[in-house]
Amino acid sequence: MTDIALVTGASAGFGIAIVERLIADGYKVVGAARRFEKLQELAKRLGEDFYPLEMDVTDRSSVDKALASLPTSFEPISLLVNNAGLALGLDKAYEADFEDWLTMIETNVIGLAYVTRKLLPDMVKRNHGLIVNLGSTAGTVPYPGANVYGSTKAFVKQFSLNLRADLAGTRIRVSNIEPGLCEGTEFSNVRFKGDDERAEKLYEGAHAIQAKDIAETVSWIASQPEHVNINRIEIMPTSQTFGAQPVYRDL
Ligand code: 8X3
């Protein structure tokens, strides 16, 4: 039987690349996102192995309604890719927009937790399933301006590991992919609120990770035999490394 995947945030960047890769791997894929027109464009291109699902992960009733509306040919979900997420702003905590913080928490933390909580019981009942979360190096490495964004990704990392603890004795697997600098997505355009020039500058000469690299990683995780669980994968472009910890003297 063909396994069915659900990818959140499927209307852009990583989401599209992951959907395309999973279909190429033989999955039937439900692509969920708020922007239904974008999903419909994808559906035209991807054909009958793709099901476009209008769903806002930050709105629990939208998630309930969307999941309840899935046709039987796109159930049950065996692979959940929690890709929906965003960064907003790079301002210091004492200057950042609190609404941005709420949006990040609602999407990256509450949305991810809710979709997971909705789909997990059925996976446990069938004793079959894989959840792949999209974390970030920002969930481990602090940097100026990452304040709430990095903290939401730290949640995603620890939630992934804690799910593993709860799923002991089952065949359900959970992985967290933690990318560093990635380009070719809307990530920085969203973070910098439409300042596309600033977003573009960030990637100049950086040879950053591409969406297809992340899709490849999801595909590799999903292709592991059922006795293998990849807990975490941290991926950076070769051009990105770590810096010294600054010390400001005589403050
Ligand atoms: C994306 C990586 O460095 O912009 O999560 O936080 S970074």
PDB file of C-alpha atoms in Angstrom, residues 25 49 65 71 82 93 103 132 137 140 144 157 161 164 174 179 182 203 206 219 222 235 246:
ATOM      1  CA  ASP A  25       9.792   8.711  -4.005  1.00  0.00           C
ATOM      2  CA  ASP A  49      -0.680  11.910  -6.241  1.00  0.00           C
ATOM      3  CA  LYS A  65     -11.959  20.900   9.591  1.00  0.00           C
ATOM      4  CA  PRO A  71     -10.728  11.931   1.172  1.00  0.00           C
ATOM      5  CA  ASN A  82       5.877  19.654  10.161  1.00  0.00           C
ATOM      6  CA  ALA A  93      14.380  41.554  22.408  1.00  0.00           C
ATOM      7  CA  THR A 103       2.918  34.854  15.441  1.00  0.00           C
ATOM      8  CA  VAL A 132       9.770  14.849  10.571  1.00  0.00           C
ATOM      9  CA  THR A 137      20.392  25.554  14.085  1.00  0.00           C
ATOM     10  CA  THR A 140      20.781  25.298  19.560  1.00  0.00           C
ATOM     11  CA  PRO A 144      21.525  38.385  18.343  1.00  0.00           C
ATOM     12  CA  LYS A 157      14.033  20.102  19.050  1.00  0.00           C
ATOM     13  CA  LEU A 161      13.058  14.189  21.528  1.00  0.00           C
ATOM     14  CA  ARG A 164      10.504   9.781  21.145  1.00  0.00           C
ATOM     15  CA  VAL A 174      10.440  11.140  15.056  1.00  0.00           C
ATOM     16  CA  PRO A 179      19.178  23.658   8.991  1.00  0.00           C
ATOM     17  CA  CYS A 182      19.175  28.272   3.523  1.00  0.00           C
ATOM     18  CA  TYR A 203      22.972  35.025   0.541  1.00  0.00           C
ATOM     19  CA  ALA A 206      27.303  32.241   0.620  1.00  0.00           C
ATOM     20  CA  SER A 219      13.623  11.642   1.729  1.00  0.00           C
ATOM     21  CA  ALA A 222      11.947   8.443   5.389  1.00  0.00           C
ATOM     22  CA  ILE A 235      22.940  20.879   8.461  1.00  0.00           C
ATOM     23  CA  PRO A 246      32.164  38.110  22.496  1.00  0.00           C
TER      24      PRO A 246
END
